[in-house]
Structure formats: C-alpha cells, structure tokens
Amino acid sequence: MSIPPKPPQRSSCPINVALEILGDRWSLLIVRDLMFTGRRQFGDFRAAEEKIATNILSNRLASLARDGIIESLPDAGDRRRTHYALTEKGFGLAPMLGELIVWSARHHDTAAPPPVVEAIEHHRADWLAAMRELWMKSRDAG
Amino acid sequence: MSIPPKPPQRSSCPINVALEILGDRWSLLIVRDLMFTGRRQFGDFRAAEEKIATNILSNRLASLARDGIIESLPDAGDRRRTHYALTEKGFGLAPMLGELIVWSARHHDTAAPPPVVEAIEHHRADWLAAMRELWMKSRDAG
C-alpha cells in the first residue's frame, strides 16, 4: 500500500519529533493493541472497541512500519502467515504508555485495573521486565 | 469561543481516554510550551517553531481548558491581564512527556539537550521536583 510521503519535520524538539510519528490517536491505539492485548492481525485491530476504519488502519500500519515502530513477522506455526509485532523501538514506548495509563486512571473513570496501575506506578522496573517478557514472546508465538 | 461538543467516548481503555483528550499533536505542543518554555500567552504559542494556525490554537486552548488541563490566571503585576498555566492535572503529564523526550532522543536526531535526557532518565525524582518548582512559579509570575 502506498502512503503519502512524510511531510518535512516542523521542528527538532524531541516532543514534536515523537508527535510527528505518533501524534494521531489511531497510531497509538495500534501500539497499545500490540503491547497490552493479544491482537496482532489486521482483523484483530479492526475488532478493537474503538472501531478503527479499514482505510485508516491500513494507512497507520504502513506509517508505523515505515517509522520502524512495528514489523511484520512470519508465524512460528505456519511461516507463510505473518503477524505484526512491535520492534525494539516500538516496545520502547512502554514507559511512556505506562505513564499515560497512570495519569488517565488518576484523573478519569477508566477500565484500567487498579493492580496494574499500582504496578506501573510503584513497581516500575518489575512491570517493565514483565512487559518485555510478553513482548519477546509475541515476536515468535505461532 | 465555542468548541464542538465532545463526541461520545469510544472506550474506557485508559490509553484511549487519554488520547481522546490529548491525541492531537497540537494539544500536546501547547502543554509542552507551558511545561518546558516560558510561553504562556496566545501570541507566544503562535510564535512557536511548529507554526500552529490561529484557529487551531483557539480551538485547542478551549478544549484543554474544558478538559481541565490548562486554565487562565490573572497576572501578578497587572490583574486585568491573564496568562495560561497548567493545572495540577495538566502538570501531571510531566512524567509521560519526560518518557516521550527520552524515547525520542534515543531513536531520533533531536534538539533535546543530552544533560536533560540524562536527568529525566537517571534522576527522575529530582527532575520531577525541579519541574514542579518551575510550574508553581509559572502560576503566579507577573
């Protein structure tokens, strides 16, 4: 699929640079699906509660792959089939997403399970290690 | 200024809830300006390097105020004048923005000063305390 060429960067501010890659709610919801849920196929992302449109999903998957956040990997069971997975760079968004969960749960009524929020906030290193283990598994599970 | 009514929430996932409030690069650039730079007036935000359009800026300021992220406060020197400042809830985004800076600086060529990145990454509590002090000052400086 062809995606529009990347527009020139508006500034080299690190927050702006990150937002030019991720500053679209749909992109970060795909990263969320890959990081926190078992979703890893096109149809799985489509089925998420927020109901992303097919054309937006195709476009965002291509952008995220172009920017090195996700990649398509062969399934362990059937190597002709593929699934999406976060790259190391994409998994590196875990601390940021963790902070976003903590902030959101503190200020809004959300579905975040309190023990998860507590783990992110007060047992950060353990939480990150557990997340990394899940991520490694997701990269080769069939 | 009137802003469009808030659309119904698509899910109560904490990441989605946060993105429905902040999932627009311009909103987070305004939060950045208030948190990390001396910018706090309409014209200051307009002058930022990313060149936000006037109508988008007005709209995002109104949305951020509606969602309790920023507020308009009287200047200390001349109480008929006002400036924008982050609320406690808005300042609460500091850890998330800190992680975004670290991620961005690690994976991209950015203007982030290495000592700042180092402070966020390895002296997190001190960095947050210093940020909080700056924030408190910004709320009443004239």
PDB file of C-alpha atoms in Angstrom:
ATOM      1  CA  MET A   1       0.000   0.000   0.000  1.00  0.00           C
ATOM      2  CA  SER A   2       1.285   3.452  -0.785  1.00  0.00           C
ATOM      3  CA  ILE A   3       1.253   6.068   1.948  1.00  0.00           C
ATOM      4  CA  PRO A   4       1.681   9.791   1.407  1.00  0.00           C
ATOM      5  CA  PRO A   5       5.325  10.956   1.607  1.00  0.00           C
ATOM      6  CA  LYS A   6       6.373  12.128   5.065  1.00  0.00           C
ATOM      7  CA  PRO A   7       5.982  15.929   5.301  1.00  0.00           C
ATOM      8  CA  PRO A   8       9.087  17.905   6.307  1.00  0.00           C
ATOM      9  CA  GLN A   9       9.702  17.954  10.073  1.00  0.00           C
ATOM     10  CA  ARG A  10       8.306  21.106  11.696  1.00  0.00           C
ATOM     11  CA  SER A  11      10.954  21.299  14.416  1.00  0.00           C
ATOM     12  CA  SER A  12      13.594  19.121  16.070  1.00  0.00           C
ATOM     13  CA  CYS A  13      12.009  19.495  19.517  1.00  0.00           C
ATOM     14  CA  PRO A  14      12.015  15.901  20.852  1.00  0.00           C
ATOM     15  CA  ILE A  15       8.323  16.099  21.752  1.00  0.00           C
ATOM     16  CA  ASN A  16       7.438  17.370  18.301  1.00  0.00           C
ATOM     17  CA  VAL A  17       9.560  14.662  16.652  1.00  0.00           C
ATOM     18  CA  ALA A  18       7.719  11.969  18.637  1.00  0.00           C
ATOM     19  CA  LEU A  19       4.328  13.510  17.911  1.00  0.00           C
ATOM     20  CA  GLU A  20       5.010  13.698  14.198  1.00  0.00           C
ATOM     21  CA  ILE A  21       5.378   9.903  14.319  1.00  0.00           C
ATOM     22  CA  LEU A  22       2.759   9.076  16.943  1.00  0.00           C
ATOM     23  CA  GLY A  23       0.598  12.158  17.241  1.00  0.00           C
ATOM     24  CA  ASP A  24      -2.506  10.505  15.986  1.00  0.00           C
ATOM     25  CA  ARG A  25      -4.721   8.579  18.346  1.00  0.00           C
ATOM     26  CA  TRP A  26      -5.110   5.652  15.968  1.00  0.00           C
ATOM     27  CA  SER A  27      -1.385   5.004  15.741  1.00  0.00           C
ATOM     28  CA  LEU A  28      -1.035   4.793  19.487  1.00  0.00           C
ATOM     29  CA  LEU A  29      -4.094   2.530  19.784  1.00  0.00           C
ATOM     30  CA  ILE A  30      -2.399   0.067  17.407  1.00  0.00           C
ATOM     31  CA  VAL A  31       0.749   0.232  19.557  1.00  0.00           C
ATOM     32  CA  ARG A  32      -1.466  -0.365  22.606  1.00  0.00           C
ATOM     33  CA  ASP A  33      -3.083  -3.413  20.983  1.00  0.00           C
ATOM     34  CA  LEU A  34       0.310  -4.912  20.224  1.00  0.00           C
ATOM     35  CA  MET A  35       1.726  -4.082  23.648  1.00  0.00           C
ATOM     36  CA  PHE A  36      -1.122  -4.924  26.014  1.00  0.00           C
ATOM     37  CA  THR A  37      -3.504  -7.273  24.218  1.00  0.00           C
ATOM     38  CA  GLY A  38      -3.162 -10.399  22.113  1.00  0.00           C
ATOM     39  CA  ARG A  39      -4.169  -8.508  18.949  1.00  0.00           C
ATOM     40  CA  ARG A  40      -1.638  -8.803  16.143  1.00  0.00           C
ATOM     41  CA  GLN A  41      -3.516  -9.325  12.872  1.00  0.00           C
ATOM     42  CA  PHE A  42      -5.289  -6.775  10.696  1.00  0.00           C
ATOM     43  CA  GLY A  43      -8.703  -8.201  11.664  1.00  0.00           C
ATOM     44  CA  ASP A  44      -7.839  -8.097  15.384  1.00  0.00           C
ATOM     45  CA  PHE A  45      -7.101  -4.356  15.207  1.00  0.00           C
ATOM     46  CA  ARG A  46     -10.335  -3.821  13.298  1.00  0.00           C
ATOM     47  CA  ALA A  47     -12.235  -5.624  16.057  1.00  0.00           C
ATOM     48  CA  ALA A  48     -10.956  -3.371  18.877  1.00  0.00           C
ATOM     49  CA  GLU A  49     -13.643  -1.468  20.745  1.00  0.00           C
ATOM     50  CA  GLU A  50     -12.734   1.899  19.216  1.00  0.00           C
ATOM     51  CA  LYS A  51     -13.726   0.692  15.736  1.00  0.00           C
ATOM     52  CA  ILE A  52     -10.922   1.980  13.551  1.00  0.00           C
ATOM     53  CA  ALA A  53     -11.913   2.326   9.877  1.00  0.00           C
ATOM     54  CA  THR A  54     -10.230  -0.064   7.422  1.00  0.00           C
ATOM     55  CA  ASN A  55      -8.555   2.642   5.358  1.00  0.00           C
ATOM     56  CA  ILE A  56      -7.180   4.438   8.446  1.00  0.00           C
ATOM     57  CA  LEU A  57      -5.896   1.124   9.822  1.00  0.00           C
ATOM     58  CA  SER A  58      -4.080   0.259   6.560  1.00  0.00           C
ATOM     59  CA  ASN A  59      -2.569   3.706   6.436  1.00  0.00           C
ATOM     60  CA  ARG A  60      -1.410   3.713  10.071  1.00  0.00           C
ATOM     61  CA  LEU A  61       0.069   0.199   9.862  1.00  0.00           C
ATOM     62  CA  ALA A  62       2.109   1.306   6.845  1.00  0.00           C
ATOM     63  CA  SER A  63       3.258   4.511   8.609  1.00  0.00           C
ATOM     64  CA  LEU A  64       4.210   2.662  11.785  1.00  0.00           C
ATOM     65  CA  ALA A  65       6.194   0.126   9.738  1.00  0.00           C
ATOM     66  CA  ARG A  66       7.904   2.914   7.775  1.00  0.00           C
ATOM     67  CA  ASP A  67       8.907   4.592  11.043  1.00  0.00           C
ATOM     68  CA  GLY A  68      10.293   1.357  12.490  1.00  0.00           C
ATOM     69  CA  ILE A  69       7.714   1.010  15.288  1.00  0.00           C
ATOM     70  CA  ILE A  70       6.155  -2.248  14.063  1.00  0.00           C
ATOM     71  CA  GLU A  71       7.137  -5.016  11.673  1.00  0.00           C
ATOM     72  CA  SER A  72       5.517  -7.971  10.020  1.00  0.00           C
ATOM     73  CA  LEU A  73       6.928 -11.329  11.122  1.00  0.00           C
ATOM     74  CA  PRO A  74       6.279 -14.899   9.953  1.00  0.00           C
ATOM     75  CA  ASP A  75       4.192 -17.037  12.318  1.00  0.00           C
ATOM     76  CA  ALA A  76       6.085 -19.798  14.079  1.00  0.00           C
ATOM     77  CA  GLY A  77       3.474 -22.431  13.175  1.00  0.00           C
ATOM     78  CA  ASP A  78       2.957 -21.557   9.519  1.00  0.00           C
ATOM     79  CA  ARG A  79       5.720 -19.429   8.071  1.00  0.00           C
ATOM     80  CA  ARG A  80       3.615 -18.399   5.086  1.00  0.00           C
ATOM     81  CA  ARG A  81       1.401 -16.482   7.524  1.00  0.00           C
ATOM     82  CA  THR A  82       2.511 -13.281   9.204  1.00  0.00           C
ATOM     83  CA  HIS A  83       1.599 -11.217  12.230  1.00  0.00           C
ATOM     84  CA  TYR A  84       2.523  -7.718  13.336  1.00  0.00           C
ATOM     85  CA  ALA A  85       4.832  -7.150  16.279  1.00  0.00           C
ATOM     86  CA  LEU A  86       6.461  -4.162  17.942  1.00  0.00           C
ATOM     87  CA  THR A  87      10.117  -3.592  17.124  1.00  0.00           C
ATOM     88  CA  GLU A  88      12.573  -2.768  19.931  1.00  0.00           C
ATOM     89  CA  LYS A  89      11.932   0.911  19.147  1.00  0.00           C
ATOM     90  CA  GLY A  90       8.164   0.337  19.355  1.00  0.00           C
ATOM     91  CA  PHE A  91       8.453  -1.619  22.592  1.00  0.00           C
ATOM     92  CA  GLY A  92      10.484   1.317  23.896  1.00  0.00           C
ATOM     93  CA  LEU A  93       7.211   3.244  24.132  1.00  0.00           C
ATOM     94  CA  ALA A  94       6.181   1.092  27.127  1.00  0.00           C
ATOM     95  CA  PRO A  95       7.358   3.571  29.819  1.00  0.00           C
ATOM     96  CA  MET A  96       5.519   6.418  28.080  1.00  0.00           C
ATOM     97  CA  LEU A  97       2.307   4.384  27.710  1.00  0.00           C
ATOM     98  CA  GLY A  98       2.633   3.290  31.340  1.00  0.00           C
ATOM     99  CA  GLU A  99       2.721   6.936  32.451  1.00  0.00           C
ATOM    100  CA  LEU A 100      -0.268   7.696  30.247  1.00  0.00           C
ATOM    101  CA  ILE A 101      -2.234   4.869  31.906  1.00  0.00           C
ATOM    102  CA  VAL A 102      -1.342   6.128  35.386  1.00  0.00           C
ATOM    103  CA  TRP A 103      -2.334   9.697  34.507  1.00  0.00           C
ATOM    104  CA  SER A 104      -5.572   8.622  32.880  1.00  0.00           C
ATOM    105  CA  ALA A 105      -6.586   6.351  35.766  1.00  0.00           C
ATOM    106  CA  ARG A 106      -5.848   9.119  38.270  1.00  0.00           C
ATOM    107  CA  HIS A 107      -7.967  11.753  36.555  1.00  0.00           C
ATOM    108  CA  HIS A 108     -10.691   9.820  34.779  1.00  0.00           C
ATOM    109  CA  ASP A 109     -13.031   6.929  35.193  1.00  0.00           C
ATOM    110  CA  THR A 110     -11.319   4.209  33.139  1.00  0.00           C
ATOM    111  CA  ALA A 111     -11.236   0.441  32.753  1.00  0.00           C
ATOM    112  CA  ALA A 112      -7.618   0.287  33.993  1.00  0.00           C
ATOM    113  CA  PRO A 113      -7.374  -2.498  36.602  1.00  0.00           C
ATOM    114  CA  PRO A 114      -6.145  -0.874  39.863  1.00  0.00           C
ATOM    115  CA  PRO A 115      -3.450  -3.556  40.454  1.00  0.00           C
ATOM    116  CA  VAL A 116      -1.962  -2.763  37.026  1.00  0.00           C
ATOM    117  CA  VAL A 117      -1.921   0.970  37.759  1.00  0.00           C
ATOM    118  CA  GLU A 118      -0.340   0.249  41.139  1.00  0.00           C
ATOM    119  CA  ALA A 119       2.311  -1.973  39.498  1.00  0.00           C
ATOM    120  CA  ILE A 120       3.216   0.664  36.898  1.00  0.00           C
ATOM    121  CA  GLU A 121       3.410   3.403  39.499  1.00  0.00           C
ATOM    122  CA  HIS A 122       5.152   1.652  42.362  1.00  0.00           C
ATOM    123  CA  HIS A 123       6.914  -1.372  40.876  1.00  0.00           C
ATOM    124  CA  ARG A 124       8.034   0.150  37.653  1.00  0.00           C
ATOM    125  CA  ALA A 125      11.131  -1.969  36.990  1.00  0.00           C
ATOM    126  CA  ASP A 126       9.238  -5.227  37.638  1.00  0.00           C
ATOM    127  CA  TRP A 127       6.347  -4.095  35.471  1.00  0.00           C
ATOM    128  CA  LEU A 128       8.684  -3.204  32.610  1.00  0.00           C
ATOM    129  CA  ALA A 129      10.511  -6.534  32.893  1.00  0.00           C
ATOM    130  CA  ALA A 130       7.190  -8.424  32.743  1.00  0.00           C
ATOM    131  CA  MET A 131       6.111  -6.346  29.735  1.00  0.00           C
ATOM    132  CA  ARG A 132       9.393  -7.087  27.984  1.00  0.00           C
ATOM    133  CA  GLU A 133       8.924 -10.803  28.508  1.00  0.00           C
ATOM    134  CA  LEU A 134       5.425 -10.651  26.992  1.00  0.00           C
ATOM    135  CA  TRP A 135       6.796  -8.657  24.087  1.00  0.00           C
ATOM    136  CA  MET A 136       9.593 -11.170  23.377  1.00  0.00           C
ATOM    137  CA  LYS A 137       7.030 -13.977  23.353  1.00  0.00           C
ATOM    138  CA  SER A 138       4.715 -12.096  20.999  1.00  0.00           C
ATOM    139  CA  ARG A 139       7.523 -11.865  18.472  1.00  0.00           C
ATOM    140  CA  ASP A 140       7.677 -15.564  17.792  1.00  0.00           C
ATOM    141  CA  ALA A 141       4.421 -17.106  19.049  1.00  0.00           C
ATOM    142  CA  GLY A 142       2.692 -19.086  16.316  1.00  0.00           C
TER     143      GLY A 142
ATOM    144  CA  MET B   1     -15.231  30.794  21.832  1.00  0.00           C
ATOM    145  CA  SER B   2     -17.496  27.850  21.098  1.00  0.00           C
ATOM    146  CA  ILE B   3     -15.941  24.455  20.573  1.00  0.00           C
ATOM    147  CA  PRO B   4     -17.704  21.441  19.116  1.00  0.00           C
ATOM    148  CA  PRO B   5     -19.397  19.248  21.749  1.00  0.00           C
ATOM    149  CA  LYS B   6     -17.234  16.381  22.970  1.00  0.00           C
ATOM    150  CA  PRO B   7     -18.056  13.215  20.973  1.00  0.00           C
ATOM    151  CA  PRO B   8     -19.088  10.145  22.991  1.00  0.00           C
ATOM    152  CA  GLN B   9     -16.120   8.216  24.411  1.00  0.00           C
ATOM    153  CA  ARG B  10     -15.166   5.291  22.188  1.00  0.00           C
ATOM    154  CA  SER B  11     -13.962   3.056  25.013  1.00  0.00           C
ATOM    155  CA  SER B  12     -12.939   3.308  28.652  1.00  0.00           C
ATOM    156  CA  CYS B  13      -9.463   1.922  27.970  1.00  0.00           C
ATOM    157  CA  PRO B  14      -7.178   4.325  29.910  1.00  0.00           C
ATOM    158  CA  ILE B  15      -4.968   4.907  26.860  1.00  0.00           C
ATOM    159  CA  ASN B  16      -7.972   5.680  24.700  1.00  0.00           C
ATOM    160  CA  VAL B  17      -9.397   8.031  27.352  1.00  0.00           C
ATOM    161  CA  ALA B  18      -6.108   9.955  27.467  1.00  0.00           C
ATOM    162  CA  LEU B  19      -5.838  10.058  23.681  1.00  0.00           C
ATOM    163  CA  GLU B  20      -9.363  11.376  23.286  1.00  0.00           C
ATOM    164  CA  ILE B  21      -8.224  14.373  25.340  1.00  0.00           C
ATOM    165  CA  LEU B  22      -4.646  14.687  24.110  1.00  0.00           C
ATOM    166  CA  GLY B  23      -4.472  12.682  20.920  1.00  0.00           C
ATOM    167  CA  ASP B  24      -3.781  15.603  18.722  1.00  0.00           C
ATOM    168  CA  ARG B  25      -0.254  16.806  18.244  1.00  0.00           C
ATOM    169  CA  TRP B  26      -1.204  20.456  18.667  1.00  0.00           C
ATOM    170  CA  SER B  27      -2.714  19.940  22.111  1.00  0.00           C
ATOM    171  CA  LEU B  28       0.440  18.295  23.395  1.00  0.00           C
ATOM    172  CA  LEU B  29       2.635  21.012  21.864  1.00  0.00           C
ATOM    173  CA  ILE B  30       0.679  23.619  23.869  1.00  0.00           C
ATOM    174  CA  VAL B  31       1.184  21.516  27.017  1.00  0.00           C
ATOM    175  CA  ARG B  32       4.889  21.330  26.109  1.00  0.00           C
ATOM    176  CA  ASP B  33       5.109  25.117  25.711  1.00  0.00           C
ATOM    177  CA  LEU B  34       3.558  25.650  29.132  1.00  0.00           C
ATOM    178  CA  MET B  35       5.660  22.973  30.789  1.00  0.00           C
ATOM    179  CA  PHE B  36       9.120  23.490  29.300  1.00  0.00           C
ATOM    180  CA  THR B  37       9.289  27.006  27.869  1.00  0.00           C
ATOM    181  CA  GLY B  38       8.313  30.474  29.063  1.00  0.00           C
ATOM    182  CA  ARG B  39       5.403  30.616  26.607  1.00  0.00           C
ATOM    183  CA  ARG B  40       2.057  31.361  28.207  1.00  0.00           C
ATOM    184  CA  GLN B  41       0.172  33.846  26.058  1.00  0.00           C
ATOM    185  CA  PHE B  42      -1.766  33.273  22.851  1.00  0.00           C
ATOM    186  CA  GLY B  43       0.900  35.084  20.804  1.00  0.00           C
ATOM    187  CA  ASP B  44       3.695  33.059  22.408  1.00  0.00           C
ATOM    188  CA  PHE B  45       2.100  29.778  21.290  1.00  0.00           C
ATOM    189  CA  ARG B  46       1.595  31.211  17.816  1.00  0.00           C
ATOM    190  CA  ALA B  47       5.300  32.052  17.659  1.00  0.00           C
ATOM    191  CA  ALA B  48       6.491  28.501  18.414  1.00  0.00           C
ATOM    192  CA  GLU B  49       8.582  26.887  15.711  1.00  0.00           C
ATOM    193  CA  GLU B  50       5.836  24.481  14.599  1.00  0.00           C
ATOM    194  CA  LYS B  51       3.642  27.397  13.432  1.00  0.00           C
ATOM    195  CA  ILE B  52       0.231  26.427  14.744  1.00  0.00           C
ATOM    196  CA  ALA B  53      -2.643  28.105  12.861  1.00  0.00           C
ATOM    197  CA  THR B  54      -4.681  30.700  14.804  1.00  0.00           C
ATOM    198  CA  ASN B  55      -7.989  28.838  14.527  1.00  0.00           C
ATOM    199  CA  ILE B  56      -6.454  25.523  15.640  1.00  0.00           C
ATOM    200  CA  LEU B  57      -4.750  27.274  18.550  1.00  0.00           C
ATOM    201  CA  SER B  58      -8.013  28.906  19.742  1.00  0.00           C
ATOM    202  CA  ASN B  59      -9.823  25.608  19.444  1.00  0.00           C
ATOM    203  CA  ARG B  60      -7.181  23.596  21.301  1.00  0.00           C
ATOM    204  CA  LEU B  61      -6.849  26.156  24.106  1.00  0.00           C
ATOM    205  CA  ALA B  62     -10.621  25.957  24.643  1.00  0.00           C
ATOM    206  CA  SER B  63     -10.580  22.136  24.602  1.00  0.00           C
ATOM    207  CA  LEU B  64      -7.652  21.933  27.004  1.00  0.00           C
ATOM    208  CA  ALA B  65      -9.410  24.345  29.377  1.00  0.00           C
ATOM    209  CA  ARG B  66     -12.669  22.383  29.119  1.00  0.00           C
ATOM    210  CA  ASP B  67     -10.801  19.188  29.998  1.00  0.00           C
ATOM    211  CA  GLY B  68      -9.098  20.792  32.997  1.00  0.00           C
ATOM    212  CA  ILE B  69      -5.549  20.629  31.600  1.00  0.00           C
ATOM    213  CA  ILE B  70      -4.922  24.381  31.446  1.00  0.00           C
ATOM    214  CA  GLU B  71      -6.525  27.459  32.968  1.00  0.00           C
ATOM    215  CA  SER B  72      -6.361  31.191  32.514  1.00  0.00           C
ATOM    216  CA  LEU B  73      -4.933  33.062  35.523  1.00  0.00           C
ATOM    217  CA  PRO B  74      -4.553  36.783  36.282  1.00  0.00           C
ATOM    218  CA  ASP B  75      -1.022  38.165  36.010  1.00  0.00           C
ATOM    219  CA  ALA B  76       0.608  39.084  39.318  1.00  0.00           C
ATOM    220  CA  GLY B  77       1.713  42.516  38.049  1.00  0.00           C
ATOM    221  CA  ASP B  78      -1.492  43.593  36.329  1.00  0.00           C
ATOM    222  CA  ARG B  79      -4.515  41.595  37.395  1.00  0.00           C
ATOM    223  CA  ARG B  80      -6.542  42.724  34.394  1.00  0.00           C
ATOM    224  CA  ARG B  81      -4.166  40.725  32.209  1.00  0.00           C
ATOM    225  CA  THR B  82      -4.175  36.947  32.122  1.00  0.00           C
ATOM    226  CA  HIS B  83      -1.873  34.123  31.144  1.00  0.00           C
ATOM    227  CA  TYR B  84      -2.371  30.416  30.623  1.00  0.00           C
ATOM    228  CA  ALA B  85      -0.968  27.888  33.061  1.00  0.00           C
ATOM    229  CA  LEU B  86      -1.130  24.128  33.511  1.00  0.00           C
ATOM    230  CA  THR B  87      -3.496  22.884  36.196  1.00  0.00           C
ATOM    231  CA  GLU B  88      -2.337  20.160  38.611  1.00  0.00           C
ATOM    232  CA  LYS B  89      -3.903  17.649  36.202  1.00  0.00           C
ATOM    233  CA  GLY B  90      -2.024  19.215  33.280  1.00  0.00           C
ATOM    234  CA  PHE B  91       1.250  19.288  35.178  1.00  0.00           C
ATOM    235  CA  GLY B  92       0.616  15.601  35.909  1.00  0.00           C
ATOM    236  CA  LEU B  93       1.557  14.916  32.284  1.00  0.00           C
ATOM    237  CA  ALA B  94       5.230  15.684  33.105  1.00  0.00           C
ATOM    238  CA  PRO B  95       6.271  12.010  33.634  1.00  0.00           C
ATOM    239  CA  MET B  96       4.643  10.997  30.347  1.00  0.00           C
ATOM    240  CA  LEU B  97       6.268  13.871  28.435  1.00  0.00           C
ATOM    241  CA  GLY B  98       9.586  13.045  30.090  1.00  0.00           C
ATOM    242  CA  GLU B  99       9.370   9.467  28.773  1.00  0.00           C
ATOM    243  CA  LEU B 100       8.453  10.776  25.334  1.00  0.00           C
ATOM    244  CA  ILE B 101      11.561  13.002  25.334  1.00  0.00           C
ATOM    245  CA  VAL B 102      13.795  10.093  26.363  1.00  0.00           C
ATOM    246  CA  TRP B 103      12.335   7.822  23.679  1.00  0.00           C
ATOM    247  CA  SER B 104      12.585  10.466  21.009  1.00  0.00           C
ATOM    248  CA  ALA B 105      16.175  11.374  21.857  1.00  0.00           C
ATOM    249  CA  ARG B 106      17.171   7.699  21.832  1.00  0.00           C
ATOM    250  CA  HIS B 107      15.728   6.946  18.402  1.00  0.00           C
ATOM    251  CA  HIS B 108      15.911  10.214  16.509  1.00  0.00           C
ATOM    252  CA  ASP B 109      18.109  13.183  15.916  1.00  0.00           C
ATOM    253  CA  THR B 110      16.510  15.833  18.145  1.00  0.00           C
ATOM    254  CA  ALA B 111      17.319  19.124  19.826  1.00  0.00           C
ATOM    255  CA  ALA B 112      16.975  17.552  23.297  1.00  0.00           C
ATOM    256  CA  PRO B 113      19.988  18.631  25.406  1.00  0.00           C
ATOM    257  CA  PRO B 114      21.785  15.411  26.487  1.00  0.00           C
ATOM    258  CA  PRO B 115      22.024  16.525  30.168  1.00  0.00           C
ATOM    259  CA  VAL B 116      18.239  16.958  30.271  1.00  0.00           C
ATOM    260  CA  VAL B 117      17.676  13.498  28.777  1.00  0.00           C
ATOM    261  CA  GLU B 118      20.170  12.075  31.282  1.00  0.00           C
ATOM    262  CA  ALA B 119      18.364  13.848  34.162  1.00  0.00           C
ATOM    263  CA  ILE B 120      14.949  12.531  33.124  1.00  0.00           C
ATOM    264  CA  GLU B 121      16.248   9.016  32.670  1.00  0.00           C
ATOM    265  CA  HIS B 122      18.533   8.637  35.651  1.00  0.00           C
ATOM    266  CA  HIS B 123      17.483  11.273  38.167  1.00  0.00           C
ATOM    267  CA  ARG B 124      13.787  11.094  37.676  1.00  0.00           C
ATOM    268  CA  ALA B 125      12.616  12.211  41.121  1.00  0.00           C
ATOM    269  CA  ASP B 126      14.962  15.226  41.128  1.00  0.00           C
ATOM    270  CA  TRP B 127      13.938  16.170  37.621  1.00  0.00           C
ATOM    271  CA  LEU B 128      10.250  15.999  38.521  1.00  0.00           C
ATOM    272  CA  ALA B 129      10.787  18.066  41.668  1.00  0.00           C
ATOM    273  CA  ALA B 130      12.605  20.754  39.641  1.00  0.00           C
ATOM    274  CA  MET B 131       9.824  20.725  37.053  1.00  0.00           C
ATOM    275  CA  ARG B 132       7.208  21.102  39.776  1.00  0.00           C
ATOM    276  CA  GLU B 133       9.027  24.116  41.176  1.00  0.00           C
ATOM    277  CA  LEU B 134       9.103  25.779  37.745  1.00  0.00           C
ATOM    278  CA  TRP B 135       5.416  25.012  37.313  1.00  0.00           C
ATOM    279  CA  MET B 136       4.463  26.550  40.677  1.00  0.00           C
ATOM    280  CA  LYS B 137       6.383  29.701  39.742  1.00  0.00           C
ATOM    281  CA  SER B 138       4.702  29.936  36.341  1.00  0.00           C
ATOM    282  CA  ARG B 139       1.299  30.022  38.019  1.00  0.00           C
ATOM    283  CA  ASP B 140       1.807  33.390  39.653  1.00  0.00           C
ATOM    284  CA  ALA B 141       4.706  35.122  37.866  1.00  0.00           C
ATOM    285  CA  GLY B 142       3.662  38.557  36.569  1.00  0.00           C
TER     286      GLY B 142
END
